[in-house]
CSV table of C-alpha atoms in Angstrom, one decimal:
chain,number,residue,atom,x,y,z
C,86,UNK,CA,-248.0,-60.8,-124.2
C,87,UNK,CA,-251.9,-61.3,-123.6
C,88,UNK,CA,-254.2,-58.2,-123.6
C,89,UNK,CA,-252.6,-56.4,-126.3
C,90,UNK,CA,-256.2,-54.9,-127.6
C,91,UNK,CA,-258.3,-54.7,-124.1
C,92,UNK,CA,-261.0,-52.8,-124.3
C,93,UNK,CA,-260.2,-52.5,-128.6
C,94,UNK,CA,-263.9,-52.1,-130.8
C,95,UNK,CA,-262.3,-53.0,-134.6
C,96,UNK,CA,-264.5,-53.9,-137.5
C,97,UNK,CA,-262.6,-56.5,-139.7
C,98,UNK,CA,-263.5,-56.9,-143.5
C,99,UNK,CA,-262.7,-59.9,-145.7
C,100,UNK,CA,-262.9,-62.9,-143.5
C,101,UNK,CA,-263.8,-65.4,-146.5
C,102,UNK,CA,-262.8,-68.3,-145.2
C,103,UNK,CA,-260.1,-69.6,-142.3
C,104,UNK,CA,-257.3,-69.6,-144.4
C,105,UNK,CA,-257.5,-65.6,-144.7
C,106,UNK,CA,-255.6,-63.0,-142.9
C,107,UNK,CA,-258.7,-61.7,-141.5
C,108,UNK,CA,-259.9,-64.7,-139.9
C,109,UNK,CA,-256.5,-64.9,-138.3
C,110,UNK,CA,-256.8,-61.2,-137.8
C,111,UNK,CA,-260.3,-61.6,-135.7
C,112,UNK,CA,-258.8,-64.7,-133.9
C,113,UNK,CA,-255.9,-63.3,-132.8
C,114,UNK,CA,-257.8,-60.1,-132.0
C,115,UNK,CA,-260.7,-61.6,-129.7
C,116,UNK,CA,-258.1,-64.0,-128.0
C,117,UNK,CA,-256.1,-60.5,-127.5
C,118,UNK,CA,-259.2,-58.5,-125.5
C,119,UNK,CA,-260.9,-57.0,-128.4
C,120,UNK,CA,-264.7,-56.6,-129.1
C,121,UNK,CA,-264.6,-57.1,-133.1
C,122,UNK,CA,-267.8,-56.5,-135.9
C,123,UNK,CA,-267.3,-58.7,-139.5
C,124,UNK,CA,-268.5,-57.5,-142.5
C,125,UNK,CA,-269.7,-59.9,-145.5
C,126,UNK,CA,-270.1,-58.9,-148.8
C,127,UNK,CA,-272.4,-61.5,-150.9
C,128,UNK,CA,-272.6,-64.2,-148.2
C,129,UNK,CA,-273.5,-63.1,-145.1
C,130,UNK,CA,-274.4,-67.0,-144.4
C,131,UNK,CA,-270.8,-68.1,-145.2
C,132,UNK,CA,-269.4,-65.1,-143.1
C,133,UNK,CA,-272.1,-66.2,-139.8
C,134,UNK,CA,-270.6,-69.6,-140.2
C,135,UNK,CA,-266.9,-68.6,-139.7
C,136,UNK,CA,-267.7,-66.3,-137.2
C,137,UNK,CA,-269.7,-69.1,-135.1
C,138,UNK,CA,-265.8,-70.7,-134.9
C,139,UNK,CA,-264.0,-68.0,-133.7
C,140,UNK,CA,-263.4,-67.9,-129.5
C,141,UNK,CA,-266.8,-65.3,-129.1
C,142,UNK,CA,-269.6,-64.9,-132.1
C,143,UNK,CA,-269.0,-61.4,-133.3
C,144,UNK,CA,-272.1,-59.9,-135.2
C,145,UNK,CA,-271.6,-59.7,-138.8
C,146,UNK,CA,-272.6,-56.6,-141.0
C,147,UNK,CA,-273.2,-56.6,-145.2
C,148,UNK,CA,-270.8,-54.6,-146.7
C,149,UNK,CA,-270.2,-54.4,-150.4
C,150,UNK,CA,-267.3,-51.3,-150.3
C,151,UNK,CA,-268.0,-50.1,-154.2
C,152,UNK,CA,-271.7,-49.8,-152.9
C,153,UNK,CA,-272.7,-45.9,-151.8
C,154,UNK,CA,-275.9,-47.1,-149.9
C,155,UNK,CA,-274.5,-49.5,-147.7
C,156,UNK,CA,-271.2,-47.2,-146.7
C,157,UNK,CA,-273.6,-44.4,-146.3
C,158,UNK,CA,-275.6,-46.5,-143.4
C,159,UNK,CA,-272.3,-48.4,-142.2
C,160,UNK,CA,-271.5,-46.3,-139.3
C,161,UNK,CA,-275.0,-46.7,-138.2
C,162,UNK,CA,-275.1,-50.5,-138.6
C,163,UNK,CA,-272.4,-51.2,-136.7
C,164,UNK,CA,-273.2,-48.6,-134.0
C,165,UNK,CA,-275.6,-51.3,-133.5
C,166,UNK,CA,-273.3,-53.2,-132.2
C,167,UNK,CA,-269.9,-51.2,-131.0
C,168,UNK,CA,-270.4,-47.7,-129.7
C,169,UNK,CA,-266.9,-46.7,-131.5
C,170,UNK,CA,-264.4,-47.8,-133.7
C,171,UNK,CA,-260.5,-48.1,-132.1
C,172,UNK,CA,-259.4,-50.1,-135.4
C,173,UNK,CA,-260.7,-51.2,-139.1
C,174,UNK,CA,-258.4,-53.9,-140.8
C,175,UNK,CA,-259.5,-53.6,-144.9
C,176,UNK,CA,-258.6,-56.9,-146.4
C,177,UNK,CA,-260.3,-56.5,-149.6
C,178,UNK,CA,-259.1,-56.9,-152.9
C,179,UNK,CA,-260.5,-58.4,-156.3
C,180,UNK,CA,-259.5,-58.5,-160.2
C,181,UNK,CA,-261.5,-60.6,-162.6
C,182,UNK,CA,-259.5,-63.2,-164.4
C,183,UNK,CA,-259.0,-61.1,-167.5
C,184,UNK,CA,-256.2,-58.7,-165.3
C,185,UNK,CA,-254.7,-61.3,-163.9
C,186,UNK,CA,-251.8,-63.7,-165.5
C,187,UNK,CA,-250.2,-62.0,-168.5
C,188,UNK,CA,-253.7,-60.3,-169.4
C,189,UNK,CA,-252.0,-56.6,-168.6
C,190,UNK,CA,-252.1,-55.8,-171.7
C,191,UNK,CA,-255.7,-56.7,-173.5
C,192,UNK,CA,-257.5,-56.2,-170.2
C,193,UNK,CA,-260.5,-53.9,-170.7
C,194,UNK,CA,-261.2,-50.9,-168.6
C,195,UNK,CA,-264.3,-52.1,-167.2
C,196,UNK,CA,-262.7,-54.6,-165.9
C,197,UNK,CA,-259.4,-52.6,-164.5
C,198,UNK,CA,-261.5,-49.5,-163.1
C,199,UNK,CA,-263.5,-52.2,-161.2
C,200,UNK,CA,-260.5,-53.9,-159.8
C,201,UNK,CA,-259.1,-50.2,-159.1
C,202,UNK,CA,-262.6,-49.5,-157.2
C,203,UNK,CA,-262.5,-53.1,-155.2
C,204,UNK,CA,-259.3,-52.9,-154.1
C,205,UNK,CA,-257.6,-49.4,-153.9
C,206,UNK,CA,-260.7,-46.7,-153.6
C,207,UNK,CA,-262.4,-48.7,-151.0
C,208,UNK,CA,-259.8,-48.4,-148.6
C,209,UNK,CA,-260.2,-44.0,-148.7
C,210,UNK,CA,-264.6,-45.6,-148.9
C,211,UNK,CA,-263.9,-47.5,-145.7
C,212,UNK,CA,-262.2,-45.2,-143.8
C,213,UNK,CA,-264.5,-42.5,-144.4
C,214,UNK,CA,-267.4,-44.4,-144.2
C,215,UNK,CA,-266.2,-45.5,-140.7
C,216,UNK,CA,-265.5,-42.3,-139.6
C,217,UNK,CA,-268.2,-41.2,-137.6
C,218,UNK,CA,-267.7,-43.8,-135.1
C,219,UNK,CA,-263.7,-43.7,-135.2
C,220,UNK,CA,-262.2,-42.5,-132.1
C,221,UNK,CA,-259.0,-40.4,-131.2
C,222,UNK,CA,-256.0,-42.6,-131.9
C,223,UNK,CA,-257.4,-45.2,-133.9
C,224,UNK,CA,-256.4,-47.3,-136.0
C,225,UNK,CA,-256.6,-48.1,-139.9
C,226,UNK,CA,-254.5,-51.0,-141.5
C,227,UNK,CA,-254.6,-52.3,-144.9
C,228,UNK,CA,-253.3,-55.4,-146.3
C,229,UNK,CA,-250.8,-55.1,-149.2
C,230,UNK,CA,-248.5,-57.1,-151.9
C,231,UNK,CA,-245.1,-55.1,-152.3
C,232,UNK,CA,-246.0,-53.1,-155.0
C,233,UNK,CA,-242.8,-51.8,-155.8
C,234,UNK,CA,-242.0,-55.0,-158.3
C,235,UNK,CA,-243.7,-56.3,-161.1
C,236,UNK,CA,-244.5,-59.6,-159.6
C,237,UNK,CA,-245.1,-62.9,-162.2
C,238,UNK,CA,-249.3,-62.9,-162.9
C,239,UNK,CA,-250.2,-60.0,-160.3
C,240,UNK,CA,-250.5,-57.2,-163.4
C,241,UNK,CA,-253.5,-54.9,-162.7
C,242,UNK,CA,-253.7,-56.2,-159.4
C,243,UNK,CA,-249.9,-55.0,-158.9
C,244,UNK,CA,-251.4,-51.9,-159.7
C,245,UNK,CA,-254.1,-51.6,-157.4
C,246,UNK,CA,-251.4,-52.3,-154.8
C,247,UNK,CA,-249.4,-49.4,-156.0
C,248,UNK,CA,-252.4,-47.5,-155.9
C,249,UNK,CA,-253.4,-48.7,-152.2
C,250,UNK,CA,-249.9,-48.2,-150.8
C,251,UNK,CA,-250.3,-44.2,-152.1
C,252,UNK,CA,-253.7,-44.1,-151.3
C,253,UNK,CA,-252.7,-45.1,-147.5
C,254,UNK,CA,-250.4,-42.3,-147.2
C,255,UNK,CA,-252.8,-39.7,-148.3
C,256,UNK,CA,-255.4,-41.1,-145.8
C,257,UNK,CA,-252.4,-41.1,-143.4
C,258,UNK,CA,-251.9,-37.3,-143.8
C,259,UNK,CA,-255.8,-36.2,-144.0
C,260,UNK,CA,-256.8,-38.1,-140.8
C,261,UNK,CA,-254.1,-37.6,-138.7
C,262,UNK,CA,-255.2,-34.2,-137.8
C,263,UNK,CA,-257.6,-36.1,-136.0
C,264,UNK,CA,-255.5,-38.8,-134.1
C,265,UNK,CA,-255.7,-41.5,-136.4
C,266,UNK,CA,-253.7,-44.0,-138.2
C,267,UNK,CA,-253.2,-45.4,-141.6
C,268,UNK,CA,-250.5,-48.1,-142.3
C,269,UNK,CA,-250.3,-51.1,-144.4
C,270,UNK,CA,-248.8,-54.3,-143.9
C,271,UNK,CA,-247.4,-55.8,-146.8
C,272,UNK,CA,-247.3,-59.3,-146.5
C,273,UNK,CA,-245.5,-62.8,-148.3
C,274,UNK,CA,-247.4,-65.0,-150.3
C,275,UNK,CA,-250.2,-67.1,-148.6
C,276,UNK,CA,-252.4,-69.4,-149.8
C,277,UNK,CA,-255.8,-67.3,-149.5
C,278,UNK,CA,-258.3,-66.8,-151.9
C,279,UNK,CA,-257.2,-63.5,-152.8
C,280,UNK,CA,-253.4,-64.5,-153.6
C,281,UNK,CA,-254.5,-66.8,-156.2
C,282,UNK,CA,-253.2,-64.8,-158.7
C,283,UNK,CA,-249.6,-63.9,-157.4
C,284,UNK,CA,-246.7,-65.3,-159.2
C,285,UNK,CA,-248.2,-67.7,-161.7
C,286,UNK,CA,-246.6,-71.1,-160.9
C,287,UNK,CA,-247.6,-70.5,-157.6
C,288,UNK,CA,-245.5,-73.6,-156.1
C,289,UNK,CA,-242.2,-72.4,-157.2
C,290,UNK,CA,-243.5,-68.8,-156.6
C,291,UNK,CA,-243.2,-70.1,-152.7
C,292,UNK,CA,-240.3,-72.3,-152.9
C,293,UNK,CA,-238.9,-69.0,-154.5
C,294,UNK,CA,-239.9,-67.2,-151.5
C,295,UNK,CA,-239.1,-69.5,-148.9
C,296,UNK,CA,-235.6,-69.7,-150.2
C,297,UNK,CA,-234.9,-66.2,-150.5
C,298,UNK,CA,-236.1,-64.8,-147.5
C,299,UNK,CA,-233.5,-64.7,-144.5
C,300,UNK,CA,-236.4,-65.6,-141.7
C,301,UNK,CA,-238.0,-68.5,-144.0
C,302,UNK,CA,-241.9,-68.3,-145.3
C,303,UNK,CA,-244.2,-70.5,-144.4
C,304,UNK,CA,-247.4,-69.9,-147.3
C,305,UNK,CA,-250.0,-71.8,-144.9
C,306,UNK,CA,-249.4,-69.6,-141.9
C,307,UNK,CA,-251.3,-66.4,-142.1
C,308,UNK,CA,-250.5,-65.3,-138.2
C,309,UNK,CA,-247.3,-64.0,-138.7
C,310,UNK,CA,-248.9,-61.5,-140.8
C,311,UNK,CA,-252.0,-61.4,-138.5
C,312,UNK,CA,-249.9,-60.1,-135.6
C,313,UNK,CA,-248.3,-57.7,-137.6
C,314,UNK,CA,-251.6,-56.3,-137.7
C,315,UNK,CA,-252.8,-56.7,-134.0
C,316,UNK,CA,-249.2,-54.9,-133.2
C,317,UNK,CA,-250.7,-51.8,-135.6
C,318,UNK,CA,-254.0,-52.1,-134.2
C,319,UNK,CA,-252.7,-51.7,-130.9
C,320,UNK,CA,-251.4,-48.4,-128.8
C,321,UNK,CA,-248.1,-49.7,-129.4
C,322,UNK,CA,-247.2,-47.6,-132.3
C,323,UNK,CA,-248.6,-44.2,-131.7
C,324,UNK,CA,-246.4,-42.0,-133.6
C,325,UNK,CA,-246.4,-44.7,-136.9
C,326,UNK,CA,-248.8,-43.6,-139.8
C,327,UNK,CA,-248.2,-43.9,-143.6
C,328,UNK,CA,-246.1,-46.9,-142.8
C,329,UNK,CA,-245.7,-50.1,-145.1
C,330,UNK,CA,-244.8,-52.7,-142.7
C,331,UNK,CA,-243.6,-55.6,-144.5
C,332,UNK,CA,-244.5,-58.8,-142.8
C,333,UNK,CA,-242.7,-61.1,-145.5
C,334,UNK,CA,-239.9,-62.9,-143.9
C,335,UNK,CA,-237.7,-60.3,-145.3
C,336,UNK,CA,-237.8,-61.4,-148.7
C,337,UNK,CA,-238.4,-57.6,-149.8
C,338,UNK,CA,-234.8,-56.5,-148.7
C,339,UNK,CA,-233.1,-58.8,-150.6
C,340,UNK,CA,-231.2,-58.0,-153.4
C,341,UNK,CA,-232.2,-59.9,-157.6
């Protein structure tokens, strides 16, 4: 299939490095017809870099989602450089050290509201700070870690998840009113920055993984995942909103 996102504006968060989902994500998505705006949050430099590699140099915008200023001028900026919005991919999540990997219960609440704030609230942030520009029938997909476990290491970050997966379906239900979609897609574990943290050993966490699940897992290839999202962001799935799609190999179905 070729074309699956003509004609698509999206703005895509959390390209950090290749071996993200959102780099895939933008790849995938350029290769696939759309016109696509990055966001960087701390290093724009880093962000301009990886978006010199991808097929077409999209423009990069700063975005730090637990910042008010720069959500409150978002549309704006990148109404700069797309005249609407058909599809935001939020790929952001972050715990400090002391939530992760057995630290559930001594982690201070500084340190949990801010993971809460980084990874669950900024997806309702996002959305709304986009909305101006989003138009009838868009498209808003998160990316998620089965929350419905209590997965080796993950602790407050497991919790963020939980909270992202309800926070999705309230979005779900207050945009649609207006034509527009909110799913997640809940994916296995990769090796990305942001899954450092799932399953502790994270070696046999894979192996684990890759055993279990009836399609396989592969932990260095992030496109399965990526065109789970692409099929989201497209006008393939009209009538699918306050979904979890689970992107995992099927690992999530199987029975302990």
């Amino acid at each position: 299939m070729s074309g699956l996102l003509d004609g698509k504006r999206l703005v895509i968060t959390g390209v950090i490095s290749e071996s993200s989902i959102a780099y895939a994500v933008a790849r995938l998505a350029q290769q696939q017809g759309a016109r696509i705006v990055l966001t960087a949050y701390g290093r724009p430099t880093l962000v301009q870099r990886l978006a010199r590699r991808l097929p077409d140099e999209p423009p990069v915008v700063e975005l730090d989602v637990t910042d008010a200023d720069q959500l409150a001028t978002l549309a704006d900026r990148v109404g700069a450089h797309l005249d609407g919005i058909d599809g935001v991919l939020h790929s952001v999540a972050h715990a400090s050290a002391t939530c992760l990997d057995g630290g559930f219960l001594t982690a201070p609440w500084a340190d949990v509201s801010a993971a809460l704030h980084t990874s669950t609230y900024s997806l309702t942030a996002l959305a709304t700070a986009c909305r101006p520009l989003l138009a009838p029938g868009a498209s808003i997909v998160g990316l998620d870690f089965d929350a419905s476990r209590a997965w080796p290491g993950y602790d407050w970050m497991g919790v963020a998840k939980a909270g992202l997966e309800a926070c999705s379906r309230y979005l779900a239900r207050d945009l649609g009113p207006e034509n527009i979609r909110v799913n997640l897609v809940a994916a296995g574990p990769l090796r990305t920055l942001a899954a450092r943290g799932i399953g502790g050993d994270g070696p046999a966490f894979e192996k684990e993984w890759a055993t279990r699940a009836p399609l396989g897992w592969d932990p260095a290839d992030a496109e399965p995942v990526a065109r789970t999202c692409l099929a989201l962001l497209s006008d393939w799935l009209p009538a699918t909103t306050g979904e979890i799609v689970h992107a995992d190999g099927g690992h999530h179905m199987i029975g302990s």
